[in-house]
Short mmCIF file of C-alpha atoms in Angstrom, two decimals:
data_model
loop_
_atom_site.label_atom_id
_atom_site.label_comp_id
_atom_site.label_asym_id
_atom_site.label_seq_id
_atom_site.Cartn_x
_atom_site.Cartn_y
_atom_site.Cartn_z
CA MET A 25 -11.77 176.83 88.47
CA SER A 26 -9.54 174.77 86.11
CA GLU A 27 -7.34 172.16 88.16
CA ARG A 28 -4.03 173.14 86.15
CA PHE A 29 -1.27 173.53 88.52
CA ASP A 30 1.67 176.17 87.69
CA PRO A 31 5.10 174.92 87.59
CA PRO A 32 7.48 177.25 89.64
CA ARG A 33 8.09 179.88 87.41
CA ASP A 34 8.04 184.00 87.40
CA LEU A 35 4.23 184.64 86.83
CA VAL A 36 1.52 186.86 87.63
CA ARG A 37 -2.20 185.17 87.46
CA PRO A 38 -5.15 187.45 87.38
CA PHE A 39 -8.38 185.98 88.84
CA LEU A 40 -11.99 187.02 89.19
CA PHE A 41 -14.61 185.91 91.89
CA GLU A 42 -17.36 185.88 89.21
CA ALA A 43 -20.29 185.62 91.47
CA ILE A 44 -19.42 188.17 93.82
CA ASP A 45 -17.27 190.81 91.78
CA ILE A 46 -13.96 190.82 93.37
CA ARG A 47 -10.98 190.74 91.51
CA GLY A 48 -7.36 189.46 92.37
CA ALA A 49 -4.02 188.10 91.31
CA CYS A 50 -1.38 185.95 92.57
CA ILE A 51 2.35 186.36 91.93
CA GLN A 52 5.32 184.09 92.52
CA LEU A 53 8.96 185.11 91.51
CA HIS A 54 11.84 182.64 91.74
CA GLU A 55 14.70 183.42 89.15
CA ALA A 56 13.54 187.06 88.71
CA TRP A 57 14.01 187.69 92.44
CA ARG A 58 17.29 185.87 92.48
CA GLN A 59 18.50 188.03 89.91
CA MET A 60 17.52 190.98 91.54
CA LEU A 61 19.14 190.01 95.00
CA ALA A 62 22.49 188.78 93.06
CA GLY A 63 25.36 190.39 94.47
CA ARG A 64 23.80 192.80 96.85
CA GLY A 65 24.57 191.24 100.46
CA TYR A 66 21.32 192.60 101.98
CA ALA A 67 20.59 191.56 105.68
CA GLU A 68 17.60 189.71 106.14
CA PRO A 69 15.15 192.52 107.01
CA VAL A 70 16.18 194.39 104.09
CA MET A 71 15.62 191.30 101.72
CA GLN A 72 12.15 190.97 103.16
CA LEU A 73 10.83 194.46 102.60
CA LEU A 74 12.34 194.58 99.03
CA GLY A 75 10.92 191.42 98.30
CA GLU A 76 7.60 192.46 99.37
CA MET A 77 7.60 195.55 97.59
CA THR A 78 8.90 193.27 94.74
CA ALA A 79 5.68 191.17 94.79
CA VAL A 80 3.20 194.11 95.12
CA THR A 81 5.05 196.37 92.44
CA ALA A 82 4.56 193.75 89.92
CA LEU A 83 0.96 192.84 90.87
CA ILE A 84 -0.02 196.76 90.57
CA ALA A 85 2.18 196.90 87.22
CA ALA A 86 0.20 194.12 86.02
CA ASN A 87 -2.80 196.52 85.49
CA LEU A 88 -0.97 198.91 82.97
CA LYS A 89 -2.87 198.87 79.94
CA GLN A 90 -0.44 201.15 77.81
CA ALA A 91 3.50 201.20 77.32
CA GLY A 92 5.06 202.83 80.17
CA ARG A 93 6.84 202.63 83.37
CA MET A 94 5.83 202.63 87.09
CA THR A 95 8.14 203.53 89.94
CA PHE A 96 7.50 203.22 93.53
CA GLN A 97 9.78 204.88 95.59
CA LEU A 98 9.59 204.16 99.55
CA LYS A 99 11.73 206.78 101.42
CA GLY A 100 12.00 206.80 105.38
CA SER A 101 14.05 207.94 107.99
CA GLY A 102 15.00 204.54 109.65
CA PRO A 103 17.88 202.49 109.08
CA VAL A 104 16.12 201.27 105.77
CA ASP A 105 15.83 204.71 104.14
CA LEU A 106 15.13 203.99 100.72
CA LEU A 107 13.44 201.43 98.69
CA VAL A 108 13.05 201.73 94.81
CA LEU A 109 10.80 199.48 92.24
CA ASP A 110 10.43 199.92 88.49
CA CYS A 111 8.38 197.88 86.27
CA ASP A 112 6.83 198.25 82.83
CA GLU A 113 4.23 197.24 80.81
CA GLN A 114 6.21 194.12 79.98
CA LEU A 115 6.32 193.10 83.55
CA ARG A 116 10.12 193.85 83.51
CA LEU A 117 11.42 194.65 86.92
CA ARG A 118 14.56 196.22 88.65
CA GLY A 119 14.59 197.55 92.12
CA MET A 120 17.15 198.03 94.84
CA ALA A 121 17.25 199.03 98.72
CA ARG A 122 19.55 201.31 100.82
CA ALA A 123 20.08 200.43 104.54
CA ARG A 124 22.46 200.52 107.36
CA PRO A 125 24.80 197.82 107.27
CA GLN A 126 24.48 194.88 109.69
CA LEU A 127 20.82 195.69 110.23
CA ALA A 128 19.29 193.68 113.02
CA ALA A 129 15.58 192.31 112.67
CA ALA A 130 12.69 195.11 113.99
CA ALA A 131 9.16 195.86 113.17
CA VAL A 132 8.76 197.49 109.87
CA PRO A 133 7.71 201.03 111.24
CA GLU A 134 11.21 200.56 113.20
CA LEU A 135 13.22 199.88 109.80
CA LEU A 136 11.43 202.53 107.75
CA GLY A 137 10.76 205.36 110.05
CA HIS A 138 8.68 208.36 109.17
CA GLY A 139 8.73 208.94 105.49
CA ARG A 140 6.50 209.07 102.16
CA LEU A 141 5.61 206.45 99.51
CA ALA A 142 5.84 207.89 95.86
CA LEU A 143 4.63 206.72 92.68
CA THR A 144 5.81 208.21 89.42
CA LEU A 145 3.80 206.59 86.31
CA ASP A 146 5.52 207.71 82.71
CA ILE A 147 3.04 206.80 80.16
CA ALA A 148 4.14 207.17 76.63
CA ALA A 149 1.00 208.73 75.72
CA MET A 150 1.11 211.44 78.65
CA SER A 151 2.74 214.44 78.01
CA GLN A 152 4.53 214.42 81.42
CA PRO A 153 4.87 211.74 84.29
CA TYR A 154 1.93 211.51 86.69
CA GLN A 155 3.15 211.69 90.52
CA SER A 156 1.40 210.59 93.42
CA ILE A 157 2.87 211.09 97.43
CA VAL A 158 1.46 209.78 100.43
CA PRO A 159 2.87 209.79 103.86
CA LEU A 160 3.84 206.36 104.88
CA ASP A 161 1.03 204.33 106.81
CA GLY A 162 0.91 200.96 107.90
CA ASP A 163 2.85 198.58 110.05
CA SER A 164 4.29 196.65 106.99
CA VAL A 165 4.67 196.61 103.27
CA ALA A 166 1.29 195.44 102.54
CA THR A 167 -0.75 197.40 105.00
CA THR A 168 1.36 200.52 103.51
CA PHE A 169 0.14 199.89 99.93
CA GLU A 170 -3.21 198.89 101.19
CA HIS A 171 -3.43 202.43 102.56
CA TYR A 172 -2.23 203.97 99.09
CA LEU A 173 -4.41 201.74 96.96
CA ASN A 174 -7.52 202.67 99.15
CA ARG A 175 -6.76 206.41 98.80
CA SER A 176 -5.77 206.34 95.09
CA GLU A 177 -8.36 203.98 93.68
CA GLN A 178 -11.29 204.27 95.92
CA LEU A 179 -11.47 200.59 95.94
CA PRO A 180 -11.20 198.50 99.16
CA THR A 181 -7.98 196.19 98.72
CA ARG A 182 -6.20 193.41 100.59
CA LEU A 183 -2.68 192.53 100.07
CA LEU A 184 -0.77 189.24 101.43
CA LEU A 185 2.74 189.39 101.06
CA ALA A 186 5.87 186.87 101.86
CA ALA A 187 9.59 186.80 100.88
CA SER A 188 12.40 184.51 101.24
CA GLY A 189 16.01 184.44 99.90
CA GLU A 190 14.54 182.24 97.12
CA CYS A 191 11.27 183.69 96.30
CA THR A 192 8.82 186.43 96.61
CA ALA A 193 5.11 186.08 96.44
CA GLY A 194 1.72 187.74 96.93
CA LEU A 195 -1.84 187.55 96.75
CA PHE A 196 -3.99 190.71 95.72
CA LEU A 197 -8.09 191.20 96.30
CA GLN A 198 -9.81 194.03 95.08
CA LYS A 199 -13.55 194.60 95.84
CA LEU A 200 -15.31 196.20 92.52
CA PRO A 201 -18.07 198.81 92.86
CA SER A 202 -20.84 196.40 92.29
CA ALA A 203 -19.64 193.91 94.95
CA ASP A 204 -22.19 194.59 97.85
CA GLN A 205 -25.11 194.32 95.42
CA LYS A 206 -24.07 190.88 94.34
CA ASP A 207 -23.19 189.67 97.87
CA PRO A 208 -23.37 192.26 100.74
CA ASP A 209 -20.96 189.63 102.86
CA GLY A 210 -18.59 188.67 100.11
CA TRP A 211 -15.73 190.90 100.76
CA ASN A 212 -16.05 190.33 104.20
CA ARG A 213 -15.93 186.22 103.73
CA VAL A 214 -13.00 186.66 101.01
CA GLN A 215 -10.88 188.50 103.43
CA LEU A 216 -11.62 186.09 106.34
CA LEU A 217 -10.64 183.43 104.22
CA ALA A 218 -7.26 185.09 102.51
CA ASP A 219 -6.27 185.83 106.27
CA THR A 220 -5.78 181.95 106.72
CA VAL A 221 -3.01 181.74 104.50
CA LYS A 222 0.35 181.07 105.91
CA PRO A 223 3.46 182.40 104.08
CA ALA A 224 4.87 178.99 103.08
CA GLU A 225 1.79 178.46 101.39
CA LEU A 226 2.01 181.82 99.67
CA LEU A 227 5.84 180.82 98.42
CA GLY A 228 5.33 177.21 97.79
CA LEU A 229 1.72 176.45 96.50
CA PRO A 230 1.47 177.10 92.67
CA PRO A 231 -1.32 179.87 92.51
CA VAL A 232 -4.33 177.63 91.09
CA GLN A 233 -3.62 175.24 94.17
CA LEU A 234 -3.58 178.21 96.54
CA LEU A 235 -6.86 179.71 95.44
CA SER A 236 -8.26 176.14 95.66
CA ARG A 237 -7.21 175.59 99.25
CA LEU A 238 -8.28 179.10 100.12
CA PHE A 239 -11.54 179.63 98.45
CA PRO A 240 -12.86 175.75 98.09
CA GLU A 241 -16.60 177.03 97.77
CA GLU A 242 -16.11 180.35 95.35
CA ASP A 243 -16.49 180.45 91.81
CA ILE A 244 -13.30 181.71 90.70
CA ARG A 245 -12.38 182.43 86.92
CA VAL A 246 -8.68 182.18 86.47
CA PHE A 247 -7.02 183.86 83.47
CA ASP A 248 -3.69 183.10 81.80
CA PRO A 249 -0.49 183.94 83.56
CA ARG A 250 1.65 186.83 82.67
CA PRO A 251 5.42 186.30 82.65
CA VAL A 252 7.57 188.64 84.73
CA ALA A 253 11.21 189.26 84.24
CA TYR A 254 14.16 191.00 85.75
CA HIS A 255 15.38 193.18 83.50
CA CYS A 256 18.43 195.44 84.14
CA PRO A 257 20.90 195.35 81.33
CA GLU A 258 24.21 197.16 81.24
CA ASN A 259 23.95 200.51 79.24
CA ARG A 260 27.40 202.00 78.82
CA ASP A 261 26.20 204.34 76.22
CA LYS A 262 24.10 205.95 78.55
CA VAL A 263 27.17 206.42 80.90
CA ARG A 264 28.91 207.98 78.53
CA ASP A 265 26.28 210.43 77.46
CA MET A 266 26.33 211.49 81.27
CA LEU A 267 29.94 211.69 81.31
CA ARG A 268 29.96 214.13 78.25
CA SER A 269 27.45 216.29 79.73
CA LEU A 270 29.63 216.74 82.77
CA GLY A 271 32.20 218.05 80.68
CA GLN A 272 35.86 217.00 79.78
CA ALA A 273 37.54 219.53 82.38
CA GLU A 274 35.49 217.77 85.07
CA CYS A 275 36.26 214.34 84.01
CA GLU A 276 40.01 214.91 83.56
CA ALA A 277 39.66 216.34 87.23
CA VAL A 278 38.63 212.84 88.59
CA LEU A 279 41.00 211.28 86.23
CA GLN A 280 43.72 213.23 87.71
CA GLU A 281 42.91 212.44 91.30
CA HIS A 282 41.85 208.78 90.86
CA GLY A 283 43.44 207.38 87.54
CA GLU A 284 40.27 206.17 86.29
CA ILE A 285 36.40 207.05 86.74
CA VAL A 286 34.21 204.82 88.29
CA ILE A 287 30.44 204.83 87.86
CA HIS A 288 28.11 202.54 90.12
CA ASP A 289 24.69 202.39 88.76
CA ASP A 290 22.77 201.52 92.23
CA ILE A 291 19.44 200.11 90.90
CA CYS A 292 21.27 197.74 88.54
CA ASN A 293 24.12 197.17 90.84
CA HIS A 294 26.56 197.86 87.60
CA ARG A 295 30.09 199.31 87.93
CA TYR A 296 31.39 200.96 84.78
CA ARG A 297 35.38 201.85 84.59
CA PHE A 298 36.62 204.48 82.38
CA SER A 299 40.58 204.72 81.47
CA PRO A 300 42.17 208.00 80.41
CA ASP A 301 42.30 206.68 77.21
CA GLU A 302 38.67 205.89 76.81
CA ILE A 303 37.72 209.29 78.39
CA ALA A 304 40.17 211.26 75.63
CA GLU A 305 38.61 209.17 73.02
CA LEU A 306 34.82 209.94 74.35
CA PHE A 307 35.72 213.73 73.83
CA ARG A 308 37.46 213.40 70.70
CA THR A 309 34.00 211.72 69.36
CA SER A 310 31.80 214.23 71.02
#
């Protein structure tokens, strides 16, 4: 394994235990994660959940082979009732959480309650999006996604995740079909070693250094990193199209009541304001 150490950038770094046929990836997000949090004011427990889900979404989306978009929606009955993460094949992320204000720390099952995890996969080459929905099953974001991946991909998977206000990070491990033939104890050994990782190491050690610390005796092939970015630009034209679809009469009724039309984009945290003159011009040109 190369001794290169990565700078603190937003990267997914895939790797492979060549002798035992186990694949994996490390992720650390710094600037992209801070951009996603900007202006949100999430309570600490909400930030933790969203950060861990951000890391695991990018880790899974890094396996997209075709142009498309992957959206995970975790919807529950608890005080954190919605987490949404969206990522495309270029690893451009966006996401949001919805929760009760002034939320106190609690165990993840208490925060989320009963609910479901839904994946929507919209690939350009597919005639329609693919959707998979499973019940929430696990006492953490990591175990919830482990159960989902074990069920959907039929490959044993381990996830270790951590998040702070400055960084979110994760370690993904997956046992490939021929692993037991190559080393019957390999998967068990790698999991035991991975379990020694501390959250501060996930968040602070560069990926190559982290792998060297956790698996010093293993032969690991480390691949080139892939950059991850927060991507949620304003799209005023899309909002104009939505207002046209509502119709002039309904827009004018809102103007009469409020004096302006204000649209809030929850996932990107953008606010769009339209004056009476702008609405009049919108329908003159439609």
